[in-house]
Short mmCIF file of C-alpha atoms and ligand atoms in Angstrom, two decimals:
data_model
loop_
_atom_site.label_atom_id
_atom_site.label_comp_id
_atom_site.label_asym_id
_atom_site.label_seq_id
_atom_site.Cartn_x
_atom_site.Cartn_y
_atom_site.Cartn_z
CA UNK R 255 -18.18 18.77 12.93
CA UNK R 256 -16.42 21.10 15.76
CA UNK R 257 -12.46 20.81 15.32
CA UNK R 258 -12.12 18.34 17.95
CA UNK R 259 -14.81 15.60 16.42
CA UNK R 260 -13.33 13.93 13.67
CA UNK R 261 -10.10 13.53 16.41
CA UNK R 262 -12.66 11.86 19.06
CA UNK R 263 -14.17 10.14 15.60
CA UNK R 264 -11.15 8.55 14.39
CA UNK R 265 -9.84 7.40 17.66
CA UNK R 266 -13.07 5.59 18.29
CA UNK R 267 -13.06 3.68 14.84
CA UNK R 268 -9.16 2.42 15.91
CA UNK R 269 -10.39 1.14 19.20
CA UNK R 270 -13.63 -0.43 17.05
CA UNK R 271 -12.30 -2.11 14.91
CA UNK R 272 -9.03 -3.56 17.27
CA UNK R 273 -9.73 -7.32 17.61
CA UNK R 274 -6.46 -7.55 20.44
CA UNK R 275 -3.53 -6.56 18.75
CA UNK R 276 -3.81 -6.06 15.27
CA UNK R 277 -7.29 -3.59 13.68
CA UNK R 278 -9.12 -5.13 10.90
CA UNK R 279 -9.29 -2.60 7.58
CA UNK R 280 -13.38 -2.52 8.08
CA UNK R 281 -15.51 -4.94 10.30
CA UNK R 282 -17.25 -5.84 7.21
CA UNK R 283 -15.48 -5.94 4.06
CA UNK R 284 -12.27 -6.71 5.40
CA UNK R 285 -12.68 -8.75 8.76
CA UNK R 286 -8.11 -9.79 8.77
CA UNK R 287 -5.28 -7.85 9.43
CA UNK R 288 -4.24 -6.53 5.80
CA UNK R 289 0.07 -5.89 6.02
CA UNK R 290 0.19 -2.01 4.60
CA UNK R 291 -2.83 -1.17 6.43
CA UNK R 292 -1.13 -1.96 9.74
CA UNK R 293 1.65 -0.07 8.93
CA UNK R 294 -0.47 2.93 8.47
CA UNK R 295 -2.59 2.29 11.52
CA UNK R 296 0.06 2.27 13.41
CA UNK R 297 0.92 5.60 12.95
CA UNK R 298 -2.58 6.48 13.90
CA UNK R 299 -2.66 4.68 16.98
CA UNK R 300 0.76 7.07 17.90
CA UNK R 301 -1.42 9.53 18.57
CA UNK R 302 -2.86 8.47 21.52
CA UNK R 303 -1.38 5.16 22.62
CA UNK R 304 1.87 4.45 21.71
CA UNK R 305 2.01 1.08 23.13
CA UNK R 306 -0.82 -0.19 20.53
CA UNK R 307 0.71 1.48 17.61
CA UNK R 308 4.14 -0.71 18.47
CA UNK R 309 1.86 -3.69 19.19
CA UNK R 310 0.35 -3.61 15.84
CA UNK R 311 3.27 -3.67 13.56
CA UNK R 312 4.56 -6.72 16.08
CA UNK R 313 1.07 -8.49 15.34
CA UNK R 314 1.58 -7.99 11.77
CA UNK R 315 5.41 -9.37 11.78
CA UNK R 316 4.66 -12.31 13.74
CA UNK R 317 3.26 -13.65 10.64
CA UNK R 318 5.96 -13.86 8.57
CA UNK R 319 7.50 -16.89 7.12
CA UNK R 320 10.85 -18.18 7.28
CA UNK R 321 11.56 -16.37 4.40
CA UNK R 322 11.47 -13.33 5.08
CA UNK R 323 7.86 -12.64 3.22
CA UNK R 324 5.37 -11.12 5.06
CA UNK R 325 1.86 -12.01 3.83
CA UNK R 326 -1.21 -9.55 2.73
CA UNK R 327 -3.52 -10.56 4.93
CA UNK R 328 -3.53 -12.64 8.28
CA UNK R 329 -6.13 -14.88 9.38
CA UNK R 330 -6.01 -14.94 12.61
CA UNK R 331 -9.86 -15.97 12.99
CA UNK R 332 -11.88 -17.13 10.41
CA UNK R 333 -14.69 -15.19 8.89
CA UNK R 334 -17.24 -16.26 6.47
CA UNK R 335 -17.31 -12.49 4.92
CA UNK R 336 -14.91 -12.43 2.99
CA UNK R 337 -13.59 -14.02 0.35
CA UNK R 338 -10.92 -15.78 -0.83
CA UNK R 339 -10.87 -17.28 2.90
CA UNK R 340 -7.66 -19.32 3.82
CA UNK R 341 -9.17 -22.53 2.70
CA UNK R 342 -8.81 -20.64 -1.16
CA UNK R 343 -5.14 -19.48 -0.16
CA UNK R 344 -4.07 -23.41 0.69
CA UNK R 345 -0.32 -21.79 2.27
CA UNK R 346 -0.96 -24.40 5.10
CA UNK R 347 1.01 -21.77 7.50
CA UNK R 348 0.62 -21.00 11.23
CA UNK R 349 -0.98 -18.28 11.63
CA UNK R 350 -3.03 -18.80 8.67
CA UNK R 351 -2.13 -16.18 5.81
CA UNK R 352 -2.60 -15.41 2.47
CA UNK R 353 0.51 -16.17 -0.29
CA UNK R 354 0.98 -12.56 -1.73
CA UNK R 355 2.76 -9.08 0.00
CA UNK R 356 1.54 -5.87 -0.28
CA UNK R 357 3.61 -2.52 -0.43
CA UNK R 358 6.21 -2.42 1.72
CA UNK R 359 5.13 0.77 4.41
CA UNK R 360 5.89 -0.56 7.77
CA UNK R 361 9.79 0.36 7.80
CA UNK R 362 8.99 3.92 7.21
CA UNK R 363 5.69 3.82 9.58
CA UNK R 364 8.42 2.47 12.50
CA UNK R 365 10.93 4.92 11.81
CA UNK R 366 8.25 7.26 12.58
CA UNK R 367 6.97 5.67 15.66
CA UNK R 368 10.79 5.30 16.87
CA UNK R 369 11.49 8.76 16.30
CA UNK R 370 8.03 9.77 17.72
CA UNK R 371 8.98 8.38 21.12
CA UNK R 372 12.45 10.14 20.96
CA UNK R 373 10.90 12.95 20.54
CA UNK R 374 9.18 12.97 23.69
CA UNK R 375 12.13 11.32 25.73
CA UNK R 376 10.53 7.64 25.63
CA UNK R 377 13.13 6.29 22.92
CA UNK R 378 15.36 4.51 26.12
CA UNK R 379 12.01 2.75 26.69
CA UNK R 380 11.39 1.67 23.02
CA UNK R 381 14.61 0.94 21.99
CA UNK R 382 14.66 -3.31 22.87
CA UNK R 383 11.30 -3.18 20.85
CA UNK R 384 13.38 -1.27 18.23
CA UNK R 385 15.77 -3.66 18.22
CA UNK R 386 13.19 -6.90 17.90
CA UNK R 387 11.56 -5.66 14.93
CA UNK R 388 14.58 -4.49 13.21
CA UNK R 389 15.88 -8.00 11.92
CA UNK R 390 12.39 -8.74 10.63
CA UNK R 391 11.77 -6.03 8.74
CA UNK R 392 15.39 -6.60 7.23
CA UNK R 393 14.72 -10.05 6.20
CA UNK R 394 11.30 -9.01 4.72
CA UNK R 395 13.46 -6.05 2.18
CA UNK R 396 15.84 -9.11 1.86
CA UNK R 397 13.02 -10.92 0.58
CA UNK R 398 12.22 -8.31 -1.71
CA UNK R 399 15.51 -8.14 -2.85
CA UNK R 400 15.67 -11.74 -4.06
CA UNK R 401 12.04 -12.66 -5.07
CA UNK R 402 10.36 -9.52 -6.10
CA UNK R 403 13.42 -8.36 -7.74
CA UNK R 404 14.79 -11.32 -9.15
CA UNK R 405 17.00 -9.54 -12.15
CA UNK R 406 18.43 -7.40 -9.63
CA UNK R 407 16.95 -4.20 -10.92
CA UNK R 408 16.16 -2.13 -8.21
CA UNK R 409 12.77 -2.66 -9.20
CA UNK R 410 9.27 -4.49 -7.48
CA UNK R 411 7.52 -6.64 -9.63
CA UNK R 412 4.10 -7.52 -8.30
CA UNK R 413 2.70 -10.89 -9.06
CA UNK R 414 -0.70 -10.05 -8.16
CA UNK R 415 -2.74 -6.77 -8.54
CA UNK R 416 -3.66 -7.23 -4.96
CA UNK R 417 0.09 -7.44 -4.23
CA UNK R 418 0.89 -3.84 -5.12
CA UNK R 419 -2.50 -2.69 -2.98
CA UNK R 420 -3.96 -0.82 -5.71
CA UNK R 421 -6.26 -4.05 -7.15
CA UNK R 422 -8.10 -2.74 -10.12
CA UNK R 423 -5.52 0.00 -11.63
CA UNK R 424 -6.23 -0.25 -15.38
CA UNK R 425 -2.26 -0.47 -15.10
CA UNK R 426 -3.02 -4.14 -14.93
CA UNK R 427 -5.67 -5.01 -17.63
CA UNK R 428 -3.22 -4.98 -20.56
CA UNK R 429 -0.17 -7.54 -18.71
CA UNK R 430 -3.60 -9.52 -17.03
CA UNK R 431 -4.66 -10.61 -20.74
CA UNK R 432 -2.64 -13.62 -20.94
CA UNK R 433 -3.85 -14.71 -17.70
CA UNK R 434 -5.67 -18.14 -18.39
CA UNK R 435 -9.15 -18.01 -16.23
CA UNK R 436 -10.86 -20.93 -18.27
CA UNK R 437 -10.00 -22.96 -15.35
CA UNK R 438 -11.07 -20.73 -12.44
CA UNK R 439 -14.57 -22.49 -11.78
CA UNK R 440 -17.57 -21.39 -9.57
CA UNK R 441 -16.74 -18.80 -6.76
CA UNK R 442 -19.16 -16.69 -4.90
CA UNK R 443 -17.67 -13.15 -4.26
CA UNK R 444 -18.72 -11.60 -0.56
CA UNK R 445 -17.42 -8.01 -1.59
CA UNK R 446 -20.07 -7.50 -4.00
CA UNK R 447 -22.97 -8.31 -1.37
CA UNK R 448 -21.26 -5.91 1.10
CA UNK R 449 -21.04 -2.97 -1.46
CA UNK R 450 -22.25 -1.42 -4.66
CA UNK R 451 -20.82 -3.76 -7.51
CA UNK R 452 -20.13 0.01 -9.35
CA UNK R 453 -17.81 0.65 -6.50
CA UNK R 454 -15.65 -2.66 -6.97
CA UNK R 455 -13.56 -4.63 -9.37
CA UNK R 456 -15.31 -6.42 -13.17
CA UNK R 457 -16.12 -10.00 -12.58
CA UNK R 458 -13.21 -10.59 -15.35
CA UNK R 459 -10.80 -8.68 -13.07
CA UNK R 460 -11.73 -10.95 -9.89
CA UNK R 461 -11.51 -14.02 -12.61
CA UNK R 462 -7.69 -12.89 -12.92
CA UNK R 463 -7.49 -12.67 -9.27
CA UNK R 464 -8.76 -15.88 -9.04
CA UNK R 465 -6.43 -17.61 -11.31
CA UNK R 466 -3.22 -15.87 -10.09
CA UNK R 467 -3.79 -17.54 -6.59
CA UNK R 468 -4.53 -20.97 -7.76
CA UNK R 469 -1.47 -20.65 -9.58
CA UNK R 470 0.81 -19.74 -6.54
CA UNK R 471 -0.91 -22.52 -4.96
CA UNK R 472 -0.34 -25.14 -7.75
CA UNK R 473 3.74 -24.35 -7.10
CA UNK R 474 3.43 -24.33 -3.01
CA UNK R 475 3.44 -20.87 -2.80
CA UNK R 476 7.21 -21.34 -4.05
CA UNK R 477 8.69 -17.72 -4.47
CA UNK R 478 11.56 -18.89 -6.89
CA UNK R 479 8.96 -20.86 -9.20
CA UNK R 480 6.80 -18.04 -9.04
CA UNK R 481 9.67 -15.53 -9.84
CA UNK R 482 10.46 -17.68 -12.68
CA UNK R 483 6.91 -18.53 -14.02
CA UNK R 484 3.71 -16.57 -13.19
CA UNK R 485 1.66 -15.30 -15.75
CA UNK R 486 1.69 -11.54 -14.45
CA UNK R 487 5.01 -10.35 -13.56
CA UNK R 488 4.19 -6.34 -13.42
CA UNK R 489 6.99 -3.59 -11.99
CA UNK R 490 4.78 -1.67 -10.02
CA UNK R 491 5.58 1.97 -9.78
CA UNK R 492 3.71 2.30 -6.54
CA UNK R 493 5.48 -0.72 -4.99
CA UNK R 494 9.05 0.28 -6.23
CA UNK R 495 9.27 3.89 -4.99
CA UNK R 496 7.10 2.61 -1.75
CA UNK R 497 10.34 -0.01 -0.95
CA UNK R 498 12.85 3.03 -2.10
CA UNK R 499 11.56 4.96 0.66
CA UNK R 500 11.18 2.16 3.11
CA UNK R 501 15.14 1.22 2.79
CA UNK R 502 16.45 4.63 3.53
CA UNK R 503 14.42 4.11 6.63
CA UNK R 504 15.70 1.45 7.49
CA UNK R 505 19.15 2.77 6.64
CA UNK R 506 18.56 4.96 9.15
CA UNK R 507 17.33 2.81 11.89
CA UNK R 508 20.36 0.77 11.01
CA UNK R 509 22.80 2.95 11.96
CA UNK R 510 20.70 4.33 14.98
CA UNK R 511 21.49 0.94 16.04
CA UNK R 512 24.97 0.63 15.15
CA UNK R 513 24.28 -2.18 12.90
CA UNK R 514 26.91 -0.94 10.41
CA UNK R 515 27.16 -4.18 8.10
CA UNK R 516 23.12 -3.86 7.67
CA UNK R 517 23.34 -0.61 6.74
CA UNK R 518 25.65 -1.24 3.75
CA UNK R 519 23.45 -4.20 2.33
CA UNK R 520 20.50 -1.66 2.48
CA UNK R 521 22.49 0.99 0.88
CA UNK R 522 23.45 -1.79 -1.61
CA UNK R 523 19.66 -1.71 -2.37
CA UNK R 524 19.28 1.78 -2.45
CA UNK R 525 22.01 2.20 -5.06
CA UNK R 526 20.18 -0.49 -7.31
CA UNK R 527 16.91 1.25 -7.23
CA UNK R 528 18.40 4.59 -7.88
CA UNK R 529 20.30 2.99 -10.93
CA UNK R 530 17.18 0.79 -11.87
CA UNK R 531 13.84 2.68 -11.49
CA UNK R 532 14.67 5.24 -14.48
CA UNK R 533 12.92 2.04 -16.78
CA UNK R 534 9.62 3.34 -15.01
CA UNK R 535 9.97 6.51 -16.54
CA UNK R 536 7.78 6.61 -19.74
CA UNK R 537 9.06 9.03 -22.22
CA UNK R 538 5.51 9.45 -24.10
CA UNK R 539 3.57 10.24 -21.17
CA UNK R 540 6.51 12.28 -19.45
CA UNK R 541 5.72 10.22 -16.32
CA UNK R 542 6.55 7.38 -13.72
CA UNK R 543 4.55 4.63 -15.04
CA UNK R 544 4.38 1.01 -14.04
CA UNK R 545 5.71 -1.19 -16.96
CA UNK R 546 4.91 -5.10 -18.05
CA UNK R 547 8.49 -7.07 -17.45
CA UNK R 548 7.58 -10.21 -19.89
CA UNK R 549 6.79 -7.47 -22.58
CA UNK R 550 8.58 -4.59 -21.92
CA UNK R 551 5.47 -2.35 -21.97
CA UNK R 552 4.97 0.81 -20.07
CA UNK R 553 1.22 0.74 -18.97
CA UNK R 554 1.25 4.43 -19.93
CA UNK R 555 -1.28 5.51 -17.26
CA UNK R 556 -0.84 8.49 -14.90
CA UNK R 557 -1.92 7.44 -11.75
CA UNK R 558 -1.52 8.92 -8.10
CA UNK R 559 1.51 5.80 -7.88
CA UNK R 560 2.90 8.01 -10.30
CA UNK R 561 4.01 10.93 -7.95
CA UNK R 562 5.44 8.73 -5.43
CA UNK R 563 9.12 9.69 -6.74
CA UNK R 564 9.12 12.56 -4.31
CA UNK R 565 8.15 10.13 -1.23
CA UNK R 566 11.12 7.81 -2.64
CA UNK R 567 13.50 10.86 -2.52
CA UNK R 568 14.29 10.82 -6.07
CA UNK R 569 15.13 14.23 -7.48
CA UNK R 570 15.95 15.35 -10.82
CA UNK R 571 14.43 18.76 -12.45
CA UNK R 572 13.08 17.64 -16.17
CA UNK R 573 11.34 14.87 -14.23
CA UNK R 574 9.93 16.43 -11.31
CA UNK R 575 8.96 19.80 -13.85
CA UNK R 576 7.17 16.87 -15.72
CA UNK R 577 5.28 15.34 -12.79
CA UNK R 578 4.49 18.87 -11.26
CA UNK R 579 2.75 20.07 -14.58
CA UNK R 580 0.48 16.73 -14.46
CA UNK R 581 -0.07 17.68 -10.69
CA UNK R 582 -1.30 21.10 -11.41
CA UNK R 583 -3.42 19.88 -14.23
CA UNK R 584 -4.93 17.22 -12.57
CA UNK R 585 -5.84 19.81 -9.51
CA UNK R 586 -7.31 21.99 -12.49
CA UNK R 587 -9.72 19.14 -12.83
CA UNK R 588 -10.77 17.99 -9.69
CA UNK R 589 -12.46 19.49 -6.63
CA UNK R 590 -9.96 17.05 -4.53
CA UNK R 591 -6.29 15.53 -5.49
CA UNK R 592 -4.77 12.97 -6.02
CA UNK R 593 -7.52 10.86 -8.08
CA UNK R 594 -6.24 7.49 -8.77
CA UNK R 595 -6.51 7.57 -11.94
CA UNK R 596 -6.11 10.59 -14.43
CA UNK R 597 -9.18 12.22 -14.78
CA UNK R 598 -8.14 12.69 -18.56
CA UNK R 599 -8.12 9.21 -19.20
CA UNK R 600 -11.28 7.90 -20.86
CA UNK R 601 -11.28 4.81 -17.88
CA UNK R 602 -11.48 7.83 -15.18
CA UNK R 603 -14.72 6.25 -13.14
CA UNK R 604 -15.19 8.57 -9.94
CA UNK R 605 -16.29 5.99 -7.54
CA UNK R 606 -14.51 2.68 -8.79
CA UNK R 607 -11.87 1.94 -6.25
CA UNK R 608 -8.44 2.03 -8.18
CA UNK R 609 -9.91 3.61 -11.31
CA UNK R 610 -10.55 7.39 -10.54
CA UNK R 611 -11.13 7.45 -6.03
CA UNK R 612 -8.92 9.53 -3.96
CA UNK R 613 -7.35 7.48 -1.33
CA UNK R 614 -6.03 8.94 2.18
CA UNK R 615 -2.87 6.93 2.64
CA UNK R 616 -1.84 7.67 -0.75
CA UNK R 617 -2.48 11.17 -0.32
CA UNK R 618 -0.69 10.85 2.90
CA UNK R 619 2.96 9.30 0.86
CA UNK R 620 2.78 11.89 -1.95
CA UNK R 621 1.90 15.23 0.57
CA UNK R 622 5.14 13.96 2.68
CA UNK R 623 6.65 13.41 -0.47
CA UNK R 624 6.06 16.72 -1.83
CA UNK R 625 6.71 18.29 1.79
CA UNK R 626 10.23 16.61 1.93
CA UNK R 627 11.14 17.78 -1.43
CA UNK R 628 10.77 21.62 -0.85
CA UNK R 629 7.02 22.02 -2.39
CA UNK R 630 4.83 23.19 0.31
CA UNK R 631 2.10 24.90 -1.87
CA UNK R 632 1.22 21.24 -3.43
CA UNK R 633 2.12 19.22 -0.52
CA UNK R 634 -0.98 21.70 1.53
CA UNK R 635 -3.13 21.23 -1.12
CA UNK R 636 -3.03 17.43 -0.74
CA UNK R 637 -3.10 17.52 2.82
CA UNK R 638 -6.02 20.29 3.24
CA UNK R 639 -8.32 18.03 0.14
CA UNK R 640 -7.92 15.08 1.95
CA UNK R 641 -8.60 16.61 5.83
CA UNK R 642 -11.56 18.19 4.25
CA UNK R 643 -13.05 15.08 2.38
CA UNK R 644 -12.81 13.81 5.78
CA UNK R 645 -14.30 16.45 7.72
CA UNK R 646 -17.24 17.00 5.09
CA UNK R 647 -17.87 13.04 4.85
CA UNK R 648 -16.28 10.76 7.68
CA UNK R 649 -13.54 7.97 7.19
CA UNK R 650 -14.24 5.91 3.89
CA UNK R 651 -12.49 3.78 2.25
CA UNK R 652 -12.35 6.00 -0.66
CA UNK R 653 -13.88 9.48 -1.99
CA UNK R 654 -15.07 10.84 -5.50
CA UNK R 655 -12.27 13.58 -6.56
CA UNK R 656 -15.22 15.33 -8.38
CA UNK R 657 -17.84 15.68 -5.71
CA UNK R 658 -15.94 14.03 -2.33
CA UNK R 659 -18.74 11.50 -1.88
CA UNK R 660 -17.59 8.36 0.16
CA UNK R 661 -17.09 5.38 -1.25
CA UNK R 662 -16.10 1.60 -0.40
CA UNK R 663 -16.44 0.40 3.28
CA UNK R 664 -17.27 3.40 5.67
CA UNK R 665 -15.29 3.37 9.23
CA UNK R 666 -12.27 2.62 7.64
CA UNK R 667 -9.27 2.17 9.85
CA UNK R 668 -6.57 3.65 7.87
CA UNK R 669 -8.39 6.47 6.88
CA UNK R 670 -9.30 7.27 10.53
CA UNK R 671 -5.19 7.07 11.00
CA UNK R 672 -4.19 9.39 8.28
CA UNK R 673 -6.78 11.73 9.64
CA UNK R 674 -4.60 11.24 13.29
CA UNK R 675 -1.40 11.06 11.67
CA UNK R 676 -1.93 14.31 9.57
CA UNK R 677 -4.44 16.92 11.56
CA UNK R 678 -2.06 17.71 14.05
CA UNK R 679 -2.02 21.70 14.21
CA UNK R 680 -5.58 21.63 12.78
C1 GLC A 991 -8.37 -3.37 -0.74
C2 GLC A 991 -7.32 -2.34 -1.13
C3 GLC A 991 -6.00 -2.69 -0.46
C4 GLC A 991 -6.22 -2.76 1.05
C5 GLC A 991 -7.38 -3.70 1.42
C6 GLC A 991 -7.77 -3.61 2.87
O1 GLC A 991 -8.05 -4.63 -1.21
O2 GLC A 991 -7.17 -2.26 -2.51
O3 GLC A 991 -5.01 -1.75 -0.77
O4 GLC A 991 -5.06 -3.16 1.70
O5 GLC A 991 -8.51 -3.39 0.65
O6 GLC A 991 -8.10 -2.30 3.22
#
């Protein structure tokens, strides 16, 4: 490809796969508007129409409940190719949605577009949208604050595996065991006739899947009961640092606003996380680790979650020595960073999804990460593995860290807008 194709490439899967408003993940696979794959299109979209980017994370936020939450997905037109379709989800809401969240980006991705449009004197123009989405996204890290972190320990606990984004991490086989699927019954799965079964989650995994949602179901999709009862109550490592980082941005766009009594709760969260998310830290593995709340248990897997802490702006110099050793031996191992899973770890599968694929946007987090903290050598090397699995094989969904094959749905939208987002100056 000359320099300028994958550009003219990427722009043309956004405006594909745009269904008015919001861009669905992959025509296909994923035929909804997914909530951290907005916030990440967005940014995308920046590049060349500013107006859409805005638009999208509006789309996204006029879905959320009264509570604050902000679903997964959005069904905004029904689609027999996927499933579980709303009819599964039962949240009886308008727009239909599903009864889960998913990593909390979109804060950080509108800081970014806010500060994008400053920069090229349009921020007068942007600021009433500014000011619109700002209460929402407050009430959704509100929302966090009460029902994903419900002992008030600066932490996210997922209640789904599709919650924190990253489905079938093997961070979520041991804390999935008690999960009763006697009951699930009959399903027919549509991923499976889309894609290579290799490429996607165990029947026993989707089981789990299964269960977790007929159990948020069974309470109403009540947040409190499901706080206080669901069989897999996980604090994600990915999800944590991911909302760490999204509150200092929207510290910030608090006080660009003036909103001085927002800014303090937000800090107020800040401070709790900063306190809190040392519990991640596993002392046997010398690294950020997601960790089982109803048993205590670290998962003990290095995964590319696990060097998030420089994207959350934590800094302290035994840990980050710790995580940059695992960095530089993982790169010893693979022809492209960050796998998802350590390639040491007998699991490691190079083309199943969460268990060993390199994925762009979380590439994108822990190069900007690494970037922010002062580590430019590591922070190029992500950025230049991930332009070039691009460049060599288009915009999957995912890519082999051994050989860079594509993997997963192909056209993918959020690939396409790291690729935008991140190839400037290339
Ligand atoms: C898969 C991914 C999830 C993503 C969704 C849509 O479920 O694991 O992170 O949001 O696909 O792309």
């Amino acid at each position: 490809m000359s320099p300028n194709e994958p550009d003219a490439a990427a722009r043309a899967i956004l405006k594909a796969n745009d269904r008015g408003g919001y861009t669905v993940p992959n025509g296909r696979v994923y035929p909804f508007q997914w909530n951290w794959d907005s916030a990440f299109v967005a940014l995308g979209f920046d590049r060349f129409d500013r107006e859409r980017a805005w638009t999208e994370i509006e789309t996204l936020l006029r879905a959320q409940w009264d509570d604050g939450f902000l679903p997964h997905i959005v069904f905004w037109k029904d689609d027999p190719g996927y499933f579980p379709g709303p009819s599964v989800w039962g949240t009886g809401k308008q727009p239909v949605t599903s009864g889960i969240t998913q990593p909390p980006v979109a804060a950080t991705s509108v800081r970014k577009l806010w500060e994008s449009a400053k920069a090229t004197g349009e921020g007068e123009r942007y600021r009433a949208r500014l000011e619109a989405l700002f209460p929402k996204l407050l009430a959704w890290h509100r929302w966090f604050a009460t029902c994903r972190d419900f002992e008030q320990r600066g932490l996210v606990v997922a209640m789904h595996p599709w919650e924190t984004g990253r489905d079938n991490s093997p961070e979520w086989d041991v804390p999935g065991e008690p999960i009763d699927v006697s009951k699930v019954g009959d399903y027919v799965r549509r991923d499976t006739s889309h894609l290579d079964s290799k490429m996607r989650p165990t029947k026993l995994e989707y089981d789990r899947y299964l269960a977790l949602v007929q159990f948020g179901r069974s309470t109403g999709w009540d947040h409190a009961r499901i706080a206080a009862e669901n069989p897999f109550r996980v604090a994600d490592v990915g999800m944590s640092m991911i909302l760490l980082r999204a509150n200092r941005d929207l510290a910030a766009l608090a006080n660009e606003l003036g909103k001085c009594d927002e800014a303090g709760e937000v800090r107020g969260w800040i401070d709790r996380a900063e306190r809190g998310i040392g519990w991640l830290w596993d002392e046997d593995v010398n690294a950020w680790c997601s960790r089982d709340t109803l048993t205590g248990r670290s998962s003990g897997f290095v995964t590319s979650a696990s060097f998030l802490s420089f994207y959350a702006g934590l800094s302290g110099p035994r840990r980050d020595a710790a995580m940059r050793a695992h960095f530089d031996r993982i790169a010893g191992m693979v022809e492209f960073v960050m796998p998802s899973l350590d390639p040491a770890d007998p699991g490691f599968q190079m083309i199943r999804y969460w268990r060993g694929p390199v994925w762009a946007v979380v590439n994108y987090m822990i190069g900007t990460g690494l970037a922010e903290m002062g580590d430019p050598d590591r922070a190029n090397r992500v950025r230049e593995d991930t332009l070039e699995l691009m460049r060599r094989n288009g915009f999957y969904e995912a890519y082999s860290p051994i050989d860079g094959t594509g993997s997963g749905g192909d056209d993918f939208s959020w690939t396409a807008a790291i690729w935008l987002a991140w190839a400037d100056g290339d």
